[in-house]
GROMACS .gro file of C-alpha atoms in nm:
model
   57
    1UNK     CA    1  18.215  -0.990   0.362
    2UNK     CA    2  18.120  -1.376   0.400
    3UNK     CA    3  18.487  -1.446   0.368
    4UNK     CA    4  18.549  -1.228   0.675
    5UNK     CA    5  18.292  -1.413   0.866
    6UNK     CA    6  18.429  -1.743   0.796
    7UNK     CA    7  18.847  -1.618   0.866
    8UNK     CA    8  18.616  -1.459   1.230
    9UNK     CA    9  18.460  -1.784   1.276
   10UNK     CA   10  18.795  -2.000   1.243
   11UNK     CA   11  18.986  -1.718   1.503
   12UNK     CA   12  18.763  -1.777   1.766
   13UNK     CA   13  18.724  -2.145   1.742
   14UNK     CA   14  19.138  -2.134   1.735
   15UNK     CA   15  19.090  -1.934   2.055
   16UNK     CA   16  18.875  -2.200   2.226
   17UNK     CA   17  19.087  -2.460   2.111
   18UNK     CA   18  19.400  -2.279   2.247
   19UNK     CA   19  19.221  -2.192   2.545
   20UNK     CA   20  19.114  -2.558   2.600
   21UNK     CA   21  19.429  -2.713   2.509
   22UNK     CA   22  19.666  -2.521   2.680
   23UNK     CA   23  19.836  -2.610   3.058
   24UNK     CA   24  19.711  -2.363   3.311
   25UNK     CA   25  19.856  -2.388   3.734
   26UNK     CA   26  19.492  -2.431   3.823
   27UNK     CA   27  19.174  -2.579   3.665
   28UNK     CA   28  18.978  -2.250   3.729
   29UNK     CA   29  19.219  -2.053   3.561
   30UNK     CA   30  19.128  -2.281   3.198
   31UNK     CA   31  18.743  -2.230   3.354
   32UNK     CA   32  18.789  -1.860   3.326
   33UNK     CA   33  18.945  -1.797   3.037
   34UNK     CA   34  18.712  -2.020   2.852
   35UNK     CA   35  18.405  -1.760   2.972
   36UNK     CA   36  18.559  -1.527   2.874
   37UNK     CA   37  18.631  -1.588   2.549
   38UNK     CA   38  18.234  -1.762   2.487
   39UNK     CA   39  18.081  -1.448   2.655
   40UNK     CA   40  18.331  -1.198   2.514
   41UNK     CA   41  18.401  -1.316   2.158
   42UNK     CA   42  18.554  -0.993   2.030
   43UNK     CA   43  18.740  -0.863   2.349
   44UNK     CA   44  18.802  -1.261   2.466
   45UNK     CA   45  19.031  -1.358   2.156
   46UNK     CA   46  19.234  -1.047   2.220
   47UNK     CA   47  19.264  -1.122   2.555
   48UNK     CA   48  19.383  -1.425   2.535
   49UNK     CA   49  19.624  -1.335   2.292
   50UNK     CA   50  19.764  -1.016   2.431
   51UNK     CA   51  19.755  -1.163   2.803
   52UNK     CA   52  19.640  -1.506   2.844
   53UNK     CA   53  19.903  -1.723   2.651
   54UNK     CA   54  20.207  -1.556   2.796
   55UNK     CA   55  20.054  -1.678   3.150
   56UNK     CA   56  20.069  -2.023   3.042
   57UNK     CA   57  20.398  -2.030   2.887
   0.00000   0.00000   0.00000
């Protein structure tokens, strides 16, 4: 279980790294996303994933 809780841990701080990193048309758009994924960890990463990183592309 512990080694599930560390691959969890390193997902989401991918996530906010991704979120952070990547190039967004506006600057509330990155503000946004970046809620969502702190106040959503779960439903936020797969979010971001399903929807969020095709918008920035």
């Amino acid at each position: 279980m512990f080694g599930l809780g560390i691959i969890g841990l390193a997902i989401y701080a991918y996530t906010i790294y991704d979120v952070v990193s990547s190039n967004f048309g506006g600057q509330n758009d990155k503000i946004v996303w970046v809620l969502i994924v702190i106040f959503l960890p779960f439903l936020g990463t797969i979010l971001w994933f399903l929807i969020g990183r095709k918008a920035t592309l």
